[in-house]
Amino acid sequence: MLKILIIRRDNIGDLLCTTPLIHALRTQYPDARIDALVNSYNAPVLAGNPDLNHVYAYTKAKHRNHNETALGVHFRRLRLIWNLRKVAYDVVILAGDGNIDRQLGLARWLAAAQTIGFQSKSEGLKKGLTNPVEPLGHGHEVERTFVLLSPLGITGTPPKMVLVPDAELVKRGEIALGPIGGKTVGVNTVAIHISARKVPQRWPIERFAELMKQIHLSDGSRFMVFWSPGDENNPLHPGDDSKAAQLLALVTDLPVLPFPTQQLGELIAGLSLCNKMVCADGGAMHIGAALGLSMVCLFGNSDAERWFPWGTKYQLLQAESRDVNDISVSDVLNAWNALGT
């Protein structure tokens, strides 16, 4: 039985953009053992993925719990690597087109027969990389990642992303959503995601409030407001509790369900209850796209060609200044209307 390991250790959106590659592998090799190695922060993206046999996750030191030591985190990582080595993988795929040196060092420990990863022709072949692939250098991240399958003879158009919400978390969300109607026939349930890691992608709260009022006035939409909980001054995990409180105070006359998400699985489940979305570029946008939400997305200084919502209906707004503060409410309303029903 062919045994394949995909390694992707970076952000939520990056990992979601790797799921078309995983699905194509399962289609090509239906009887193979296909596993993934990710970090504990983005692992919920692959929970319940039908194309994978196992998902292995390690914890980065900066993501460890308050009662965990850095030494303990590193020890568990070494133990995980040792257990993966015993699997004796035939193929290891290093998904990601940045510096692959750390991933490659891990792959050498795993001693797979084939190790596939990006390597520019202008560079010498790195030790342990048996199947170098020239980076695509253009197109969407899904397409850039998908070319890693070319040494295995898999080419063509990548499929949609794969994301499976946790059924129990969805059920809890449905109960909370019940008082404001949920997915009532003919009425949109709109996800409003206000958090953004990059400053140029943080749209003013007052504009979110005005947008929600205008949308509700035009079509009676209901809303779920999502944000990263916590204090904005937390150096490790800054949150948007104060911004969310400000927004909710401005829309008390609208049907709104506040939905702070302590865990990634909660965000996935909550967004699965919506059918439209307004958000900035980021992990939540890619989750919404994977769930098939129609959306208006606001781009700041991100590369829109590389990170637009894959596989769903969308309107993308990006000011010449590359700052979302230069996108008006009327701009977003026009894009919203262009989405249609």
Tab-separated table of C-alpha atoms in Angstrom:
chain	number	residue	atom	x	y	z
A	1	MET	CA	0.000	0.000	0.000
A	2	LEU	CA	1.365	3.405	-1.020
A	3	LYS	CA	1.980	5.648	1.991
A	4	ILE	CA	2.015	9.429	1.460
A	5	LEU	CA	2.628	12.245	3.965
A	6	ILE	CA	1.804	15.903	3.241
A	7	ILE	CA	3.589	18.448	5.440
A	8	ARG	CA	2.084	21.944	5.728
A	9	ARG	CA	2.966	23.817	8.883
A	10	ASP	CA	1.904	27.412	8.278
A	11	ASN	CA	-1.369	29.373	8.365
A	12	ILE	CA	-5.059	28.443	8.177
A	13	GLY	CA	-5.560	29.736	4.650
A	14	ASP	CA	-2.411	28.035	3.385
A	15	LEU	CA	-3.554	24.685	4.738
A	16	LEU	CA	-7.045	25.077	3.271
A	17	CYS	CA	-5.444	25.834	-0.085
A	18	THR	CA	-3.693	22.471	0.192
A	19	THR	CA	-6.920	20.457	0.506
A	20	PRO	CA	-7.476	20.351	-3.304
A	21	LEU	CA	-4.060	18.681	-3.583
A	22	ILE	CA	-5.060	16.167	-0.912
A	23	HIS	CA	-8.367	15.443	-2.653
A	24	ALA	CA	-6.619	14.894	-5.984
A	25	LEU	CA	-4.234	12.447	-4.309
A	26	ARG	CA	-7.158	10.484	-2.877
A	27	THR	CA	-8.841	10.398	-6.290
A	28	GLN	CA	-5.648	9.130	-7.940
A	29	TYR	CA	-4.750	6.675	-5.160
A	30	PRO	CA	-8.028	5.539	-3.549
A	31	ASP	CA	-6.370	2.737	-1.557
A	32	ALA	CA	-3.301	4.642	-0.375
A	33	ARG	CA	-2.543	5.695	3.170
A	34	ILE	CA	-2.590	9.509	2.965
A	35	ASP	CA	-1.596	11.427	6.105
A	36	ALA	CA	-0.895	15.065	6.957
A	37	LEU	CA	1.497	16.717	9.400
A	38	VAL	CA	0.357	20.175	10.506
A	39	ASN	CA	0.554	22.375	13.594
A	40	SER	CA	-1.969	22.336	16.428
A	41	TYR	CA	-3.211	25.821	15.516
A	42	ASN	CA	-4.448	24.927	12.019
A	43	ALA	CA	-5.207	21.228	12.576
A	44	PRO	CA	-9.021	21.727	12.891
A	45	VAL	CA	-9.025	22.631	9.181
A	46	LEU	CA	-8.406	18.936	8.443
A	47	ALA	CA	-10.663	17.453	11.140
A	48	GLY	CA	-13.095	15.049	9.509
A	49	ASN	CA	-11.465	15.378	6.089
A	50	PRO	CA	-12.564	12.220	4.220
A	51	ASP	CA	-9.454	12.181	2.030
A	52	LEU	CA	-7.041	11.617	4.924
A	53	ASN	CA	-6.276	8.548	6.988
A	54	HIS	CA	-4.460	10.379	9.781
A	55	VAL	CA	-3.793	13.979	10.786
A	56	TYR	CA	-0.723	14.487	12.960
A	57	ALA	CA	-0.238	17.800	14.741
A	58	TYR	CA	2.632	19.262	16.703
A	59	THR	CA	2.500	22.336	18.924
A	60	LYS	CA	4.647	25.365	18.220
A	61	ALA	CA	6.294	26.744	21.344
A	62	LYS	CA	4.430	30.046	20.976
A	63	HIS	CA	1.093	28.191	20.839
A	64	ARG	CA	1.651	26.049	23.933
A	65	ASN	CA	-0.801	26.168	26.828
A	66	HIS	CA	0.050	28.147	29.952
A	67	ASN	CA	0.805	24.931	31.853
A	68	GLU	CA	3.147	23.538	29.171
A	69	THR	CA	6.909	24.064	29.038
A	70	ALA	CA	8.860	24.718	25.845
A	71	LEU	CA	11.011	21.676	26.663
A	72	GLY	CA	7.922	19.476	26.922
A	73	VAL	CA	6.627	20.764	23.584
A	74	HIS	CA	9.944	19.956	21.867
A	75	PHE	CA	10.075	16.492	23.447
A	76	ARG	CA	6.597	15.597	22.175
A	77	ARG	CA	7.576	16.846	18.733
A	78	LEU	CA	10.617	14.561	18.663
A	79	ARG	CA	8.491	11.619	19.757
A	80	LEU	CA	5.996	12.388	16.970
A	81	ILE	CA	8.766	12.503	14.374
A	82	TRP	CA	10.115	9.165	15.591
A	83	ASN	CA	6.671	7.568	15.285
A	84	LEU	CA	6.273	8.983	11.773
A	85	ARG	CA	9.635	7.531	10.783
A	86	LYS	CA	8.392	4.078	11.759
A	87	VAL	CA	5.512	4.394	9.269
A	88	ALA	CA	8.076	4.238	6.412
A	89	TYR	CA	6.405	6.642	3.996
A	90	ASP	CA	6.933	6.142	0.282
A	91	VAL	CA	6.299	9.803	-0.587
A	92	VAL	CA	6.641	12.994	1.447
A	93	ILE	CA	5.243	16.213	-0.061
A	94	LEU	CA	6.549	19.503	1.329
A	95	ALA	CA	3.594	21.808	0.689
A	96	GLY	CA	4.628	25.467	0.713
A	97	ASP	CA	6.838	27.499	-1.584
A	98	GLY	CA	8.842	29.407	1.004
A	99	ASN	CA	12.097	28.247	2.566
A	100	ILE	CA	11.766	24.474	2.782
A	101	ASP	CA	15.016	23.835	4.677
A	102	ARG	CA	13.311	22.998	7.993
A	103	GLN	CA	10.699	20.817	6.309
A	104	LEU	CA	13.419	19.123	4.297
A	105	GLY	CA	15.419	18.398	7.419
A	106	LEU	CA	12.341	16.693	8.850
A	107	ALA	CA	11.795	14.769	5.620
A	108	ARG	CA	15.347	13.419	5.743
A	109	TRP	CA	14.622	12.027	9.202
A	110	LEU	CA	11.528	10.309	7.838
A	111	ALA	CA	13.652	8.628	5.122
A	112	ALA	CA	10.925	8.415	2.486
A	113	ALA	CA	11.729	6.948	-0.925
A	114	GLN	CA	10.572	10.182	-2.598
A	115	THR	CA	10.537	13.709	-1.223
A	116	ILE	CA	8.738	16.310	-3.344
A	117	GLY	CA	9.176	20.047	-2.781
A	118	PHE	CA	9.773	23.347	-4.491
A	119	GLN	CA	13.258	24.051	-5.792
A	120	SER	CA	14.166	26.759	-8.282
A	121	LYS	CA	16.280	25.657	-11.224
A	122	SER	CA	18.693	28.476	-10.394
A	123	GLU	CA	19.574	26.773	-7.097
A	124	GLY	CA	21.533	23.610	-6.555
A	125	LEU	CA	19.556	20.497	-5.613
A	126	LYS	CA	19.120	20.346	-1.866
A	127	LYS	CA	20.103	17.219	-0.005
A	128	GLY	CA	17.181	14.871	0.464
A	129	LEU	CA	14.935	16.453	-2.177
A	130	THR	CA	14.459	13.676	-4.727
A	131	ASN	CA	11.742	15.340	-6.844
A	132	PRO	CA	12.292	19.109	-7.149
A	133	VAL	CA	9.437	21.162	-8.620
A	134	GLU	CA	9.912	24.622	-10.109
A	135	PRO	CA	7.684	27.145	-8.260
A	136	LEU	CA	4.825	28.390	-10.416
A	137	GLY	CA	5.351	32.046	-9.454
A	138	HIS	CA	1.852	33.176	-10.456
A	139	GLY	CA	-1.794	32.260	-9.954
A	140	HIS	CA	-3.744	31.311	-6.860
A	141	GLU	CA	-2.135	29.559	-3.895
A	142	VAL	CA	-4.266	26.493	-4.680
A	143	GLU	CA	-2.726	26.353	-8.172
A	144	ARG	CA	0.780	27.061	-6.907
A	145	THR	CA	0.525	24.218	-4.398
A	146	PHE	CA	-1.176	21.825	-6.820
A	147	VAL	CA	1.850	21.680	-9.146
A	148	LEU	CA	3.643	19.663	-6.462
A	149	LEU	CA	1.653	16.695	-7.751
A	150	SER	CA	3.278	16.837	-11.186
A	151	PRO	CA	6.025	14.285	-10.279
A	152	LEU	CA	3.181	11.858	-9.538
A	153	GLY	CA	1.563	12.492	-12.921
A	154	ILE	CA	-1.350	14.527	-11.518
A	155	THR	CA	-2.061	17.716	-13.468
A	156	GLY	CA	-5.041	19.800	-14.604
A	157	THR	CA	-7.433	22.143	-12.816
A	158	PRO	CA	-7.437	21.807	-9.017
A	159	PRO	CA	-10.786	20.892	-7.428
A	160	LYS	CA	-12.563	22.857	-4.700
A	161	MET	CA	-11.281	23.056	-1.152
A	162	VAL	CA	-12.481	20.476	1.371
A	163	LEU	CA	-13.698	21.470	4.845
A	164	VAL	CA	-15.946	19.498	7.204
A	165	PRO	CA	-17.568	21.358	10.139
A	166	ASP	CA	-17.844	19.544	13.462
A	167	ALA	CA	-21.443	18.297	13.751
A	168	GLU	CA	-21.724	18.922	17.508
A	169	LEU	CA	-20.412	22.491	17.206
A	170	VAL	CA	-22.811	23.127	14.320
A	171	LYS	CA	-25.688	21.914	16.460
A	172	ARG	CA	-24.725	24.314	19.263
A	173	GLY	CA	-24.568	27.144	16.748
A	174	GLU	CA	-27.998	26.281	15.378
A	175	ILE	CA	-29.473	26.460	18.877
A	176	ALA	CA	-27.884	29.862	19.480
A	177	LEU	CA	-29.031	31.089	16.068
A	178	GLY	CA	-32.604	29.940	16.539
A	179	PRO	CA	-33.956	33.133	18.185
A	180	ILE	CA	-32.923	35.247	15.195
A	181	GLY	CA	-34.324	32.906	12.581
A	182	GLY	CA	-31.321	31.046	11.190
A	183	LYS	CA	-31.515	30.122	7.533
A	184	THR	CA	-35.120	31.180	7.065
A	185	VAL	CA	-36.340	30.631	3.516
A	186	GLY	CA	-35.736	33.742	1.473
A	187	VAL	CA	-33.693	35.490	4.165
A	188	ASN	CA	-29.898	35.622	4.176
A	189	THR	CA	-27.846	34.814	7.235
A	190	VAL	CA	-24.787	36.998	6.788
A	191	ALA	CA	-21.415	36.453	8.439
A	192	ILE	CA	-19.689	39.675	9.455
A	193	HIS	CA	-16.060	38.976	10.393
A	194	ILE	CA	-14.404	42.048	11.878
A	195	SER	CA	-10.935	40.753	12.841
A	196	ALA	CA	-7.831	41.078	10.675
A	197	ARG	CA	-4.219	40.441	11.579
A	198	LYS	CA	-2.776	43.178	9.354
A	199	VAL	CA	-3.515	46.825	10.165
A	200	PRO	CA	-4.205	47.825	6.499
A	201	GLN	CA	-6.993	45.206	6.429
A	202	ARG	CA	-8.971	46.445	9.448
A	203	TRP	CA	-12.130	48.130	8.204
A	204	PRO	CA	-13.621	50.713	10.624
A	205	ILE	CA	-16.316	49.387	12.941
A	206	GLU	CA	-18.645	52.298	12.148
A	207	ARG	CA	-18.662	51.246	8.505
A	208	PHE	CA	-19.499	47.650	9.388
A	209	ALA	CA	-22.463	48.968	11.386
A	210	GLU	CA	-23.705	51.185	8.563
A	211	LEU	CA	-23.270	48.369	6.054
A	212	MET	CA	-25.312	45.971	8.188
A	213	LYS	CA	-28.122	48.501	8.521
A	214	GLN	CA	-28.234	49.089	4.779
A	215	ILE	CA	-28.197	45.358	3.970
A	216	HIS	CA	-30.974	44.627	6.459
A	217	LEU	CA	-33.036	47.499	5.104
A	218	SER	CA	-32.732	46.186	1.551
A	219	ASP	CA	-33.372	42.469	2.054
A	220	GLY	CA	-34.091	41.722	5.729
A	221	SER	CA	-30.857	39.801	6.304
A	222	ARG	CA	-29.914	38.451	9.698
A	223	PHE	CA	-26.332	38.572	10.948
A	224	MET	CA	-23.743	36.589	12.833
A	225	VAL	CA	-20.822	38.705	14.039
A	226	PHE	CA	-17.489	36.886	14.323
A	227	TRP	CA	-14.269	38.077	15.918
A	228	SER	CA	-11.149	36.860	17.667
A	229	PRO	CA	-11.938	37.167	21.393
A	230	GLY	CA	-9.587	38.752	23.885
A	231	ASP	CA	-7.914	42.019	24.737
A	232	GLU	CA	-6.280	43.969	21.935
A	233	ASN	CA	-3.196	44.552	24.115
A	234	ASN	CA	-2.472	40.844	24.614
A	235	PRO	CA	1.008	40.423	23.036
A	236	LEU	CA	0.538	36.726	22.194
A	237	HIS	CA	-3.123	36.538	21.179
A	238	PRO	CA	-4.574	40.036	20.625
A	239	GLY	CA	-8.347	40.050	20.366
A	240	ASP	CA	-11.176	42.321	19.297
A	241	ASP	CA	-13.592	42.199	22.221
A	242	SER	CA	-13.702	45.996	22.476
A	243	LYS	CA	-14.350	46.428	18.749
A	244	ALA	CA	-17.079	43.796	18.831
A	245	ALA	CA	-18.760	45.549	21.782
A	246	GLN	CA	-18.616	48.809	19.866
A	247	LEU	CA	-20.213	47.251	16.797
A	248	LEU	CA	-22.945	45.466	18.728
A	249	ALA	CA	-23.842	48.718	20.505
A	250	LEU	CA	-24.368	50.346	17.108
A	251	VAL	CA	-26.712	47.651	15.728
A	252	THR	CA	-29.021	46.910	18.662
A	253	ASP	CA	-32.037	47.331	16.379
A	254	LEU	CA	-30.912	44.527	14.025
A	255	PRO	CA	-31.268	40.716	14.320
A	256	VAL	CA	-27.676	39.899	15.320
A	257	LEU	CA	-26.042	36.898	16.986
A	258	PRO	CA	-22.623	37.684	18.517
A	259	PHE	CA	-20.344	34.697	17.852
A	260	PRO	CA	-16.860	35.014	19.405
A	261	THR	CA	-14.716	32.025	18.508
A	262	GLN	CA	-12.242	30.753	21.085
A	263	GLN	CA	-11.369	27.803	18.877
A	264	LEU	CA	-10.979	27.387	15.129
A	265	GLY	CA	-13.592	24.626	15.065
A	266	GLU	CA	-16.166	27.075	16.438
A	267	LEU	CA	-15.431	29.527	13.644
A	268	ILE	CA	-15.814	26.816	11.011
A	269	ALA	CA	-19.105	25.614	12.506
A	270	GLY	CA	-20.495	29.123	12.880
A	271	LEU	CA	-19.659	30.142	9.321
A	272	SER	CA	-21.288	26.956	8.033
A	273	LEU	CA	-24.622	28.342	9.307
A	274	CYS	CA	-24.356	31.380	7.028
A	275	ASN	CA	-24.831	31.740	3.299
A	276	LYS	CA	-23.168	35.122	2.711
A	277	MET	CA	-20.177	36.887	4.197
A	278	VAL	CA	-18.364	40.220	4.474
A	279	CYS	CA	-14.767	40.039	5.668
A	280	ALA	CA	-11.169	41.044	5.137
A	281	ASP	CA	-8.641	38.756	3.507
A	282	GLY	CA	-7.456	36.130	5.965
A	283	GLY	CA	-8.090	32.671	7.327
A	284	ALA	CA	-11.805	33.294	7.937
A	285	MET	CA	-12.261	34.322	4.307
A	286	HIS	CA	-10.753	31.037	3.104
A	287	ILE	CA	-12.945	29.093	5.531
A	288	GLY	CA	-16.013	30.853	4.144
A	289	ALA	CA	-14.908	30.089	0.594
A	290	ALA	CA	-14.362	26.418	1.407
A	291	LEU	CA	-17.887	26.313	2.858
A	292	GLY	CA	-19.315	27.854	-0.319
A	293	LEU	CA	-20.381	31.226	1.105
A	294	SER	CA	-20.918	34.047	-1.384
A	295	MET	CA	-18.881	36.976	-0.138
A	296	VAL	CA	-17.569	40.487	-0.404
A	297	CYS	CA	-13.928	40.475	0.644
A	298	LEU	CA	-11.833	43.523	1.473
A	299	PHE	CA	-8.162	43.369	0.558
A	300	GLY	CA	-5.514	45.639	1.997
A	301	ASN	CA	-1.876	44.962	1.131
A	302	SER	CA	-2.339	41.278	0.285
A	303	ASP	CA	-1.731	39.756	-3.143
A	304	ALA	CA	-5.277	39.427	-4.530
A	305	GLU	CA	-4.192	37.252	-7.459
A	306	ARG	CA	-2.763	34.722	-5.037
A	307	TRP	CA	-5.300	34.810	-2.215
A	308	PHE	CA	-8.752	35.527	-3.668
A	309	PRO	CA	-11.593	33.225	-2.439
A	310	TRP	CA	-11.177	29.938	-4.282
A	311	GLY	CA	-14.159	28.040	-5.626
A	312	THR	CA	-16.995	30.329	-4.552
A	313	LYS	CA	-18.909	33.403	-5.738
A	314	TYR	CA	-17.270	36.629	-4.594
A	315	GLN	CA	-16.693	40.334	-5.118
A	316	LEU	CA	-13.199	41.550	-4.232
A	317	LEU	CA	-12.447	45.164	-3.305
A	318	GLN	CA	-8.945	46.588	-3.096
A	319	ALA	CA	-8.088	50.288	-3.034
A	320	GLU	CA	-5.131	51.650	-4.970
A	321	SER	CA	-3.625	52.634	-1.608
A	322	ARG	CA	-3.777	48.975	-0.491
A	323	ASP	CA	-5.580	50.120	2.672
A	324	VAL	CA	-9.147	49.016	3.422
A	325	ASN	CA	-9.800	52.360	5.108
A	326	ASP	CA	-10.069	53.771	1.594
A	327	ILE	CA	-12.995	51.447	0.779
A	328	SER	CA	-16.334	53.139	1.444
A	329	VAL	CA	-19.638	51.687	2.618
A	330	SER	CA	-21.131	52.495	-0.783
A	331	ASP	CA	-18.303	50.530	-2.454
A	332	VAL	CA	-19.149	47.479	-0.381
A	333	LEU	CA	-22.903	47.904	-0.915
A	334	ASN	CA	-22.406	48.023	-4.671
A	335	ALA	CA	-20.309	44.861	-4.503
A	336	TRP	CA	-22.949	43.240	-2.265
A	337	ASN	CA	-25.688	43.988	-4.768
A	338	ALA	CA	-23.493	42.626	-7.571
A	339	LEU	CA	-23.369	39.270	-5.740
A	340	GLY	CA	-27.083	38.771	-6.352
A	341	THR	CA	-29.169	36.278	-4.426
